[in-house]
mmCIF file of N, CA and C in Angstrom:
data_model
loop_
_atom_site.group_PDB
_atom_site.id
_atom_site.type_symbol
_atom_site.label_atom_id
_atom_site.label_comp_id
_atom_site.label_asym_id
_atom_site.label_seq_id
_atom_site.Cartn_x
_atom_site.Cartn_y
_atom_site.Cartn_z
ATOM 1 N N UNK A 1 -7.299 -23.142 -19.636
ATOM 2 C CA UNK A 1 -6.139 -23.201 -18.768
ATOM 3 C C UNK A 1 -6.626 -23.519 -17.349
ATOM 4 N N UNK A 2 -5.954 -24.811 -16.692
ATOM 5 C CA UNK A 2 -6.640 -24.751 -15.545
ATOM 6 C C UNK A 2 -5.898 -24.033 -14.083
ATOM 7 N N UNK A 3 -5.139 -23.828 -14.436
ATOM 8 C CA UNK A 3 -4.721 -22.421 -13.356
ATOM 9 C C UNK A 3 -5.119 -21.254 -13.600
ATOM 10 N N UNK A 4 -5.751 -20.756 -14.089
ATOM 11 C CA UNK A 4 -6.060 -19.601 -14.829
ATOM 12 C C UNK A 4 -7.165 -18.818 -13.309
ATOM 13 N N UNK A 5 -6.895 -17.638 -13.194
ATOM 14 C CA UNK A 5 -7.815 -17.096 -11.917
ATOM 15 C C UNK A 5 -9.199 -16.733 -12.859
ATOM 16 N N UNK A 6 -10.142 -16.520 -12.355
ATOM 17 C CA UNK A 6 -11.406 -16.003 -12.865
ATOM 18 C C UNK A 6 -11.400 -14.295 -13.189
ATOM 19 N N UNK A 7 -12.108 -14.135 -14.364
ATOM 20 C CA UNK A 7 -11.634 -12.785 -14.563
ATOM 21 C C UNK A 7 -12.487 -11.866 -13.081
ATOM 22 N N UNK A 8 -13.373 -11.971 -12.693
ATOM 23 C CA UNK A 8 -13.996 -11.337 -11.450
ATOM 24 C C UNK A 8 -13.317 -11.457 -10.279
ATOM 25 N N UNK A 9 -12.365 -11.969 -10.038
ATOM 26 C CA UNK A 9 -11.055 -12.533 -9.057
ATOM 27 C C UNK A 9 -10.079 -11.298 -9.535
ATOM 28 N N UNK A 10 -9.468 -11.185 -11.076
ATOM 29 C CA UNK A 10 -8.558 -10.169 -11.083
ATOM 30 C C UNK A 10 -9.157 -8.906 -11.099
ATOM 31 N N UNK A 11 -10.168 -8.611 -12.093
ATOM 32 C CA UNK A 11 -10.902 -7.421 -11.727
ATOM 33 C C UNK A 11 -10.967 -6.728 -10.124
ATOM 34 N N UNK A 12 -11.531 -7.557 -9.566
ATOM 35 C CA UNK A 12 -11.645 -7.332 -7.822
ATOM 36 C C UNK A 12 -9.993 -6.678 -7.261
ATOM 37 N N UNK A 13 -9.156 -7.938 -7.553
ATOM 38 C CA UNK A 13 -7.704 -7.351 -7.028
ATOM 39 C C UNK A 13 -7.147 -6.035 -7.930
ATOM 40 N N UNK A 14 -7.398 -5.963 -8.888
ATOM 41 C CA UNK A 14 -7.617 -4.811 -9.687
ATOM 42 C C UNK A 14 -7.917 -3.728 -9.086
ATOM 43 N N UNK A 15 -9.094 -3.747 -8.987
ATOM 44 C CA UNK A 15 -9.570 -2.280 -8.226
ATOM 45 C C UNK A 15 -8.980 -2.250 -6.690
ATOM 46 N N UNK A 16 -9.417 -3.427 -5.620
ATOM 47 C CA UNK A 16 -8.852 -3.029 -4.719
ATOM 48 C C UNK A 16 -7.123 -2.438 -4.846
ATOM 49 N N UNK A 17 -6.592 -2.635 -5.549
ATOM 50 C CA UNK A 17 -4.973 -2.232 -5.504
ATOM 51 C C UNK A 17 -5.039 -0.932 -6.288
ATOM 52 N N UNK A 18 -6.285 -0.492 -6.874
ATOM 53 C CA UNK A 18 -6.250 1.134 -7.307
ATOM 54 C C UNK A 18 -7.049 1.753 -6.312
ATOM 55 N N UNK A 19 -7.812 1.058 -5.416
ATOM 56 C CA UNK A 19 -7.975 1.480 -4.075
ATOM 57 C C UNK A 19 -6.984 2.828 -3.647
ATOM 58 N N UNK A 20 -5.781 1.661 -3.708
ATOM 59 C CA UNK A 20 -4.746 2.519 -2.259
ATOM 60 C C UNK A 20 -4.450 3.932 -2.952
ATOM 61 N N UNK A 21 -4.643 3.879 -4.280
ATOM 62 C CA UNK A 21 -4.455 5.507 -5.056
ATOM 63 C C UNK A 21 -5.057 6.505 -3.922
ATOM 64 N N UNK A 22 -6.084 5.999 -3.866
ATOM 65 C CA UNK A 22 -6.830 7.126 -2.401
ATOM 66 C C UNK A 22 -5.912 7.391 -1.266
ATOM 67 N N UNK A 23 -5.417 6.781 -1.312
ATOM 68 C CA UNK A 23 -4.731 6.952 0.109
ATOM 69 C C UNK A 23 -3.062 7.112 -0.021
ATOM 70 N N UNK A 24 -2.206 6.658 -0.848
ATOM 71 C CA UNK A 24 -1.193 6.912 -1.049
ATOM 72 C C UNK A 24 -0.755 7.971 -1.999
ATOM 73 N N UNK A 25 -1.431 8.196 -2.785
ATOM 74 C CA UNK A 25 -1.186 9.632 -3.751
ATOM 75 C C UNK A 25 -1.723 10.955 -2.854
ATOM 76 N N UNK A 26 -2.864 11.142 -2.196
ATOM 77 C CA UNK A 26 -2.596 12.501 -1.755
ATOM 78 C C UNK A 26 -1.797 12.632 -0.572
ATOM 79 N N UNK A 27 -1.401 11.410 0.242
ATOM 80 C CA UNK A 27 -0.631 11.379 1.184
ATOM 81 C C UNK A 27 0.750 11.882 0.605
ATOM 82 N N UNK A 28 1.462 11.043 0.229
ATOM 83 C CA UNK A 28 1.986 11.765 -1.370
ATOM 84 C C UNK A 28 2.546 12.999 -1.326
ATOM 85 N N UNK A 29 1.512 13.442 -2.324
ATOM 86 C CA UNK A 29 1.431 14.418 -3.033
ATOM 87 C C UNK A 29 2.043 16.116 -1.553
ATOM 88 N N UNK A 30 0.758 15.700 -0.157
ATOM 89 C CA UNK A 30 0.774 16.706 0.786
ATOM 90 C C UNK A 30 2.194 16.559 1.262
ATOM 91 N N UNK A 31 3.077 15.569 1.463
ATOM 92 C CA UNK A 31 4.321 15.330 1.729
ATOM 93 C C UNK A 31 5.365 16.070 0.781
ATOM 94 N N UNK A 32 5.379 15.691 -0.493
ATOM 95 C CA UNK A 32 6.036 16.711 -1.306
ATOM 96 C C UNK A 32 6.151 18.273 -1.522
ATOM 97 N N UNK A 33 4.276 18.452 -1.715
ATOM 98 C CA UNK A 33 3.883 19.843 -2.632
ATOM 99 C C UNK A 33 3.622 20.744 -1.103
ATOM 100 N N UNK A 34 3.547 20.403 -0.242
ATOM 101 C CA UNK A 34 3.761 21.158 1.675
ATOM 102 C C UNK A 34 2.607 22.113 1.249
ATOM 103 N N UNK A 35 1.526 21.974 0.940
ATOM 104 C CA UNK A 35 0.662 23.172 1.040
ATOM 105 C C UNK A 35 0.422 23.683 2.396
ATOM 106 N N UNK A 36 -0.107 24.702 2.186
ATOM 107 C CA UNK A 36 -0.392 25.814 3.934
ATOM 108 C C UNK A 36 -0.333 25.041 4.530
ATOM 109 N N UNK A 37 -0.209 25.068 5.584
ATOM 110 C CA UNK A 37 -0.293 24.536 6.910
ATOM 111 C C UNK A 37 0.366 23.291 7.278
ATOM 112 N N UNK A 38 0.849 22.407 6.480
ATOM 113 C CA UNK A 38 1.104 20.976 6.515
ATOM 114 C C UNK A 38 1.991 20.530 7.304
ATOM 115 N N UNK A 39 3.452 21.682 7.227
ATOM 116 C CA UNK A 39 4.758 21.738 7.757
ATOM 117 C C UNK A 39 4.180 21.749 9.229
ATOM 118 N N UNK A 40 3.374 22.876 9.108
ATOM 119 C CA UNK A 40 3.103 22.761 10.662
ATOM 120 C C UNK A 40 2.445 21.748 11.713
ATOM 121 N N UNK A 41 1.760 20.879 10.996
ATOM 122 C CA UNK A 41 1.188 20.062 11.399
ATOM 123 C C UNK A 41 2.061 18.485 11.285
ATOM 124 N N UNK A 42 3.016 18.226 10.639
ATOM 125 C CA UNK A 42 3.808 17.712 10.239
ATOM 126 C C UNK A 42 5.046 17.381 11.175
ATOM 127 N N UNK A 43 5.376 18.752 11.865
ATOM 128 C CA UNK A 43 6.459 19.207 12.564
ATOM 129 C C UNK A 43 5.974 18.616 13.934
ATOM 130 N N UNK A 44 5.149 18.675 14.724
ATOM 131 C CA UNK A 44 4.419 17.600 15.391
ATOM 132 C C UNK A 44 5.015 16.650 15.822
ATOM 133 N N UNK A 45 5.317 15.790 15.157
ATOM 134 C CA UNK A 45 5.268 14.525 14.801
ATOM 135 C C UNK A 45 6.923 14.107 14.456
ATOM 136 N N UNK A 46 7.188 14.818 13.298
ATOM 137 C CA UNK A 46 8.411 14.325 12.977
ATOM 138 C C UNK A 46 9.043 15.706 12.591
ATOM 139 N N UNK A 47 10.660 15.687 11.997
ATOM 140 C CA UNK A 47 11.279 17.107 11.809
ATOM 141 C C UNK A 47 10.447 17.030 10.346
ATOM 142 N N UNK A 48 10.530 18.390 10.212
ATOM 143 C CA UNK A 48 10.201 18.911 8.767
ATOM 144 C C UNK A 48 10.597 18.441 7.628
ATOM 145 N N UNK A 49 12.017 18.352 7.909
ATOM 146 C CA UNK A 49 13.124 17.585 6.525
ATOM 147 C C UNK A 49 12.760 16.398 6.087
ATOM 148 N N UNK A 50 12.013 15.862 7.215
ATOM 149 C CA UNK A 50 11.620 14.337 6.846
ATOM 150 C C UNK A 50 10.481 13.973 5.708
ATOM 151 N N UNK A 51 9.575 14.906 5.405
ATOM 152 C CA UNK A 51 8.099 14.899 4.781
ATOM 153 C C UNK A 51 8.231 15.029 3.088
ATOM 154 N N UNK A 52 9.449 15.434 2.256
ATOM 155 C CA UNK A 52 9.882 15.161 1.020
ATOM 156 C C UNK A 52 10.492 14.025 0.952
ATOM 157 N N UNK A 53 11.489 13.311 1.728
ATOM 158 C CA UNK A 53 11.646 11.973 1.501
ATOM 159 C C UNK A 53 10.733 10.978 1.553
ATOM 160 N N UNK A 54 10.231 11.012 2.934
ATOM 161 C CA UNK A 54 8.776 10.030 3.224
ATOM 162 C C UNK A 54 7.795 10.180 1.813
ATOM 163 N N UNK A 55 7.654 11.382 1.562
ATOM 164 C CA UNK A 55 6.478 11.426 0.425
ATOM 165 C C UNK A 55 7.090 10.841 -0.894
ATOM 166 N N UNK A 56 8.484 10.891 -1.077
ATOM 167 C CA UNK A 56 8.796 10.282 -1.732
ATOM 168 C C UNK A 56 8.895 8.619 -2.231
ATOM 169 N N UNK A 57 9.320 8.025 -0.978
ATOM 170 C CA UNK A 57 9.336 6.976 -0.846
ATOM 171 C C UNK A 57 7.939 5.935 -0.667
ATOM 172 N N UNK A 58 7.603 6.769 -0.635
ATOM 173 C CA UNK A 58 5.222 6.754 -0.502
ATOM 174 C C UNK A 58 4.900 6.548 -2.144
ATOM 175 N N UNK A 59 5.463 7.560 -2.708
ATOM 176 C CA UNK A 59 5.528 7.218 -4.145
ATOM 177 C C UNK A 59 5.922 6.427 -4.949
ATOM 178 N N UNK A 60 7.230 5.955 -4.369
ATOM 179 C CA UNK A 60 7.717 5.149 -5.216
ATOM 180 C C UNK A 60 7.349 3.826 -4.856
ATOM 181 N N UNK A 61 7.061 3.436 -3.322
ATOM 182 C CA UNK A 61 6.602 2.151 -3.053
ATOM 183 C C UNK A 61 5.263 1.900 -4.071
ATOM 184 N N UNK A 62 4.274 2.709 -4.112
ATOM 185 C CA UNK A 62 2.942 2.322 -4.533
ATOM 186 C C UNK A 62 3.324 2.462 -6.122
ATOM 187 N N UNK A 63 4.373 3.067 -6.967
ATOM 188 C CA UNK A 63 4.632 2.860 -8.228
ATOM 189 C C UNK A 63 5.206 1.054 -8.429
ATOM 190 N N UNK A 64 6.021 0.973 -7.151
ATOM 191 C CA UNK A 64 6.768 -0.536 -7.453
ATOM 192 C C UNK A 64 5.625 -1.634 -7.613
ATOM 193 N N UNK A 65 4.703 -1.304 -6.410
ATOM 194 C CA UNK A 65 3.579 -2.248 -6.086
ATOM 195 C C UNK A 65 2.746 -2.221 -7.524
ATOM 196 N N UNK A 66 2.328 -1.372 -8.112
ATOM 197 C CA UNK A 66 1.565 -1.052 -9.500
ATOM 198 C C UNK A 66 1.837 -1.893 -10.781
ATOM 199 N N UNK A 67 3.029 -2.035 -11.120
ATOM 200 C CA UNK A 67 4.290 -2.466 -12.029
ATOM 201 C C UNK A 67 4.435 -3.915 -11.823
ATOM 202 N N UNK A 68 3.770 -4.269 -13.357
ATOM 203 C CA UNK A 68 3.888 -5.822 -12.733
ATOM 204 C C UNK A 68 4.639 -6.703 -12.335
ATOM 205 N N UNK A 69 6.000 -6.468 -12.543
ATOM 206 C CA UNK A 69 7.474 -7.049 -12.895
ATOM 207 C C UNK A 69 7.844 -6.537 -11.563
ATOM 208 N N UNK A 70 7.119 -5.856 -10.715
ATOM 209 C CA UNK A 70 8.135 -5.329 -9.582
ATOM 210 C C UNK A 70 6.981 -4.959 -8.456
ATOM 211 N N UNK A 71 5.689 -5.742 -8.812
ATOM 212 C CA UNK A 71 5.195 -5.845 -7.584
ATOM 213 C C UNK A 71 5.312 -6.510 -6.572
ATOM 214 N N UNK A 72 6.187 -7.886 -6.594
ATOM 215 C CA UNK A 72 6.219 -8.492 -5.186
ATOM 216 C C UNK A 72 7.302 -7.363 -4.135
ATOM 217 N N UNK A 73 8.084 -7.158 -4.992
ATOM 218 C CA UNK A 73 8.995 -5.887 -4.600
ATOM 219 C C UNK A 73 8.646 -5.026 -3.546
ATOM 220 N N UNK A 74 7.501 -4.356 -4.616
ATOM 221 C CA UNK A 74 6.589 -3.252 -4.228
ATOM 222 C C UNK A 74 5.288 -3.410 -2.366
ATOM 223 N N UNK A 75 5.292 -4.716 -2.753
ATOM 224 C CA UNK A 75 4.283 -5.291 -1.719
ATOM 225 C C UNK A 75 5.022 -5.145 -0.877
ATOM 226 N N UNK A 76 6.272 -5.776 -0.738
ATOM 227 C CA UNK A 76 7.080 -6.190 0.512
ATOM 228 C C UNK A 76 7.392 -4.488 1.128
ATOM 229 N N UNK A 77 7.848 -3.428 0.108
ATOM 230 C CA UNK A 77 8.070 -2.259 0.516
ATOM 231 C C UNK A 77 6.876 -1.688 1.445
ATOM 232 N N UNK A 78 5.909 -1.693 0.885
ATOM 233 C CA UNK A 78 4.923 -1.281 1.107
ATOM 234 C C UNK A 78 4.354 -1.259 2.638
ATOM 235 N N UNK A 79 4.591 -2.977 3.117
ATOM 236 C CA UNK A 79 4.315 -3.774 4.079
ATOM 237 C C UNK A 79 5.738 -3.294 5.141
ATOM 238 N N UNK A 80 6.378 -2.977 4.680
ATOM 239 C CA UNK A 80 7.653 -2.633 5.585
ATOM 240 C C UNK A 80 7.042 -0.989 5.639
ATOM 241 N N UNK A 81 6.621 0.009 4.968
ATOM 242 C CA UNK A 81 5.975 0.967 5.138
ATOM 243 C C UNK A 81 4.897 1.218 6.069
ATOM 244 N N UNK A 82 4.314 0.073 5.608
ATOM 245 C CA UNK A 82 3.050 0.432 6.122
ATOM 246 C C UNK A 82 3.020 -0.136 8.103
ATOM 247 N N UNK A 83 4.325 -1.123 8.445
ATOM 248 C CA UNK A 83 4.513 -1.176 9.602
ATOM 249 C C UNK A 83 5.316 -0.051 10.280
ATOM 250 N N UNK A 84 5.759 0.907 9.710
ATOM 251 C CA UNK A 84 6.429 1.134 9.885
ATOM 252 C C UNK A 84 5.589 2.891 10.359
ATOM 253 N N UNK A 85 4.220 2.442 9.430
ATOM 254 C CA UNK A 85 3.195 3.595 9.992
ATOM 255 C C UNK A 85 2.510 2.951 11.447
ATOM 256 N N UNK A 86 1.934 1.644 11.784
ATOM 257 C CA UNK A 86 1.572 1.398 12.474
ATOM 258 C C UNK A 86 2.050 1.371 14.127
ATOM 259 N N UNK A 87 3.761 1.185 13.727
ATOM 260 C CA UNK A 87 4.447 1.927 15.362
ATOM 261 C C UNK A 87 4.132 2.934 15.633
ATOM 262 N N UNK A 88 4.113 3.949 14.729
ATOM 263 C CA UNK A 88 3.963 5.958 14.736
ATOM 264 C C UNK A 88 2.865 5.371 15.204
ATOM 265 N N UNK A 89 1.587 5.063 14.936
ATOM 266 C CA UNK A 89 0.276 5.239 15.529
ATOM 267 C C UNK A 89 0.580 4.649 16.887
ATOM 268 N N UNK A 90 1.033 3.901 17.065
ATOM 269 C CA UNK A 90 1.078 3.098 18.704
ATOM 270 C C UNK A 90 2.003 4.006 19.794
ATOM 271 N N UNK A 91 3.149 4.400 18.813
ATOM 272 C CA UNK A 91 3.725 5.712 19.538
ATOM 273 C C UNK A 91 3.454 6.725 20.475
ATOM 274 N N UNK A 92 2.568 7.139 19.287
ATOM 275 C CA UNK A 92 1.395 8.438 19.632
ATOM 276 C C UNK A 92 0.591 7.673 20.430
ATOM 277 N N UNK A 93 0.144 6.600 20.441
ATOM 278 C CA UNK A 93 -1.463 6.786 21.472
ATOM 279 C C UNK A 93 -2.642 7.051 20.997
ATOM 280 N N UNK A 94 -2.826 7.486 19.523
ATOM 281 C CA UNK A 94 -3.389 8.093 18.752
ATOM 282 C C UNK A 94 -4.826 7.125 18.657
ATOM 283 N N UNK A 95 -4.455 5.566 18.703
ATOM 284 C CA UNK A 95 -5.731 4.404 18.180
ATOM 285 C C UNK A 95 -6.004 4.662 17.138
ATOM 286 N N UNK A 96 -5.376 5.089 16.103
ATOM 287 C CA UNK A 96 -5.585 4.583 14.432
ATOM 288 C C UNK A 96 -4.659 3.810 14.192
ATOM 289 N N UNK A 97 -3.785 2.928 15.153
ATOM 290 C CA UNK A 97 -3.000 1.989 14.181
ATOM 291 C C UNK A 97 -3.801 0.876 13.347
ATOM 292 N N UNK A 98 -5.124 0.879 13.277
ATOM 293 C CA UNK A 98 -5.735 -0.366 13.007
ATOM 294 C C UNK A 98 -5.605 -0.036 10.898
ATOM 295 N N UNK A 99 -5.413 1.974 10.889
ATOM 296 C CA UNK A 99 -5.575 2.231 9.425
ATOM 297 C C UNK A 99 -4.795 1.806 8.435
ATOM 298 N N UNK A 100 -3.180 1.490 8.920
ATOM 299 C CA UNK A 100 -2.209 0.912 8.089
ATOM 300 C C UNK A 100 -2.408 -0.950 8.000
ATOM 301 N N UNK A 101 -2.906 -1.287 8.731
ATOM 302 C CA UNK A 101 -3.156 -2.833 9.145
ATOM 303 C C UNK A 101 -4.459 -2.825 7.724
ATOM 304 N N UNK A 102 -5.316 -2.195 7.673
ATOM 305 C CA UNK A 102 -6.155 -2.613 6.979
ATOM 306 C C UNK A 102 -5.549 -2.160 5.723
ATOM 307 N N UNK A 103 -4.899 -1.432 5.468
ATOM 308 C CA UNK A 103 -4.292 -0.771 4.182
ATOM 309 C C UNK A 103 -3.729 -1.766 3.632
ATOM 310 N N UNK A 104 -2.532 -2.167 4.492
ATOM 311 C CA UNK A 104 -1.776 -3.716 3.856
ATOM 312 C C UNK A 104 -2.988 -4.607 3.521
ATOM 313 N N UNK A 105 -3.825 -5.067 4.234
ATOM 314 C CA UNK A 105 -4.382 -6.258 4.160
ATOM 315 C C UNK A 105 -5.265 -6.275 2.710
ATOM 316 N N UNK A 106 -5.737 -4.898 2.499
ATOM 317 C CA UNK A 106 -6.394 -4.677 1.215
ATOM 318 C C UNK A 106 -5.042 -4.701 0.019
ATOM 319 N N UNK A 107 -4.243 -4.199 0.212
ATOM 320 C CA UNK A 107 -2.897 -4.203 -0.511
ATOM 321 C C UNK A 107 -2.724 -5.704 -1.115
ATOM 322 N N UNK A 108 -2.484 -6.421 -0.012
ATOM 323 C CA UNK A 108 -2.048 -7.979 -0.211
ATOM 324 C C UNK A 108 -2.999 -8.551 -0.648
ATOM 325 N N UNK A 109 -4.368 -8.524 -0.432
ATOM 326 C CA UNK A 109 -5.843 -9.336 -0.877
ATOM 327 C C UNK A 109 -5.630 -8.694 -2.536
ATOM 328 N N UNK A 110 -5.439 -7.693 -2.728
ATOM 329 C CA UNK A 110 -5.322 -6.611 -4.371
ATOM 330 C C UNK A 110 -4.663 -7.509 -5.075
ATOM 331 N N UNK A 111 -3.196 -7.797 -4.815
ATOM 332 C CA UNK A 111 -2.007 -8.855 -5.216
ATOM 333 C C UNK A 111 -3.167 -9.998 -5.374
ATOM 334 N N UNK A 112 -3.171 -10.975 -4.084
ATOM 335 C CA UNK A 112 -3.698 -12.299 -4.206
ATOM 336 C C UNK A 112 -4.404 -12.701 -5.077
ATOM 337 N N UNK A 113 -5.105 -11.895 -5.295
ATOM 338 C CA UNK A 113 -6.719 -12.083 -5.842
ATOM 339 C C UNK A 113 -6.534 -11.890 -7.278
ATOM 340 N N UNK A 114 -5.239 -10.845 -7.639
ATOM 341 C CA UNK A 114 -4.643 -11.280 -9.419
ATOM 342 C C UNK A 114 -3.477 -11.567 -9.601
ATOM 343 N N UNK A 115 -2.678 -12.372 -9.061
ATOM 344 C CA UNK A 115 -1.664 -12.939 -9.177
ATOM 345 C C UNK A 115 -1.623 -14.323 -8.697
ATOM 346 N N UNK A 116 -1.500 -15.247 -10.151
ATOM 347 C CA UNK A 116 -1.109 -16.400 -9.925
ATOM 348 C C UNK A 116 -0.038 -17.245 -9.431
ATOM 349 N N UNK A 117 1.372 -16.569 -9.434
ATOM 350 C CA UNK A 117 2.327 -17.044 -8.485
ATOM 351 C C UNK A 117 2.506 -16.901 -7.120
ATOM 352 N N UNK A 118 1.508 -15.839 -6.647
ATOM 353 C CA UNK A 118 1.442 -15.715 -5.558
ATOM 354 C C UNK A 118 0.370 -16.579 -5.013
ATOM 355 N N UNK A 119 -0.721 -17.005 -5.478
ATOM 356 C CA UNK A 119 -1.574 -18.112 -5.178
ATOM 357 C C UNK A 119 -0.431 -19.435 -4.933
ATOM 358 N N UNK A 120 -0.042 -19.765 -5.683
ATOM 359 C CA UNK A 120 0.652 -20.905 -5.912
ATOM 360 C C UNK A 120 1.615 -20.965 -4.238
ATOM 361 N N UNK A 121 2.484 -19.643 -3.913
ATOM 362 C CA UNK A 121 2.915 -19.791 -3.299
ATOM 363 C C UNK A 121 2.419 -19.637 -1.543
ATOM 364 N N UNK A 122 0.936 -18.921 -1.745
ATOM 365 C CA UNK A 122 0.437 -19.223 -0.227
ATOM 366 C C UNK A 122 -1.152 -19.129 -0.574
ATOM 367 N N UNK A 123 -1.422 -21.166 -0.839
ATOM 368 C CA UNK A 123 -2.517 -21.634 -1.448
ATOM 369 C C UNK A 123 -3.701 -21.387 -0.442
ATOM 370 N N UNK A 124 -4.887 -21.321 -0.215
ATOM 371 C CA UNK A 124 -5.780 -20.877 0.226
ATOM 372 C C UNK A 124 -6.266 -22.644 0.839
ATOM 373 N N UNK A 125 -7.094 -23.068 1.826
ATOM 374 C CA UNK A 125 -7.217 -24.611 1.899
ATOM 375 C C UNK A 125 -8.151 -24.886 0.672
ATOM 376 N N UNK A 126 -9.046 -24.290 0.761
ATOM 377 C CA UNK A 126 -9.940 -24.654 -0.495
ATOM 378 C C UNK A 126 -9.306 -24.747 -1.996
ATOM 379 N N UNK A 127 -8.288 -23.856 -2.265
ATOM 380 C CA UNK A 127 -7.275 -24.403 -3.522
ATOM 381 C C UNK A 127 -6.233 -25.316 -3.264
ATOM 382 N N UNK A 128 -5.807 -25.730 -2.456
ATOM 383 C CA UNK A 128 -5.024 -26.926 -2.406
ATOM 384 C C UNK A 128 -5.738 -28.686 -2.528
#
């Protein structure tokens, strides 16, 4: 098949997109399950009420993104998420907005790198 990606191309986007498991499941998880201290540290930042939805929606983006039928979906959520972390950092003053920037970018390289319609649709110069 000559469109066909190389299996070391999907492998790669493979793992990088089980990558973000690191980072979106216990984010996650501390948003939902509020162990000691979290609320408090949480409260900070944003109201309390907010940290079961957010963790929710943390979940379900990185389930959409996972799912093959509903990852472009998932990407776009994700990317609207994940800007949506990078104001909060600029907000604050904090200088980690650079952590959601690289998150997407590994996110989207994860996609690229095993998905052939998405090649097709933003070709690289060397594949065109």
């Amino acid at each position: 098949m000559a469109d066909s990606i190389p299996k070391w191309q999907r492998v790669t986007g493979w793992v990088l997109s089980g990558l973000l498991a690191l980072v979106f499941l216990p984010s996650a998880f501390f948003k939902i399950a509020q162990p000691d201290g979290f609320i408090e540290e949480w409260s900070k930042t944003y109201p309390a009420s907010t940290a079961v939805p957010i963790g929710v929606i943390e979940l379900a983006v990185f389930v959409l993104y996972l799912v093959p039928k509903t990852r472009y979906l998932g990407g776009l959520l994700m990317l609207a998420y994940l800007g949506g972390a990078v104001a909060t950092h600029v907000h604050a003053g904090d200088g980690k907005f650079f952590v959601p920037v690289v998150i997407g970018v590994v996110a989207w390289l994860g996609l690229y790198l095993r998905d052939r319609k998405l090649r097709a649709l933003v070709p690289l110069a060397a594949d065109a």
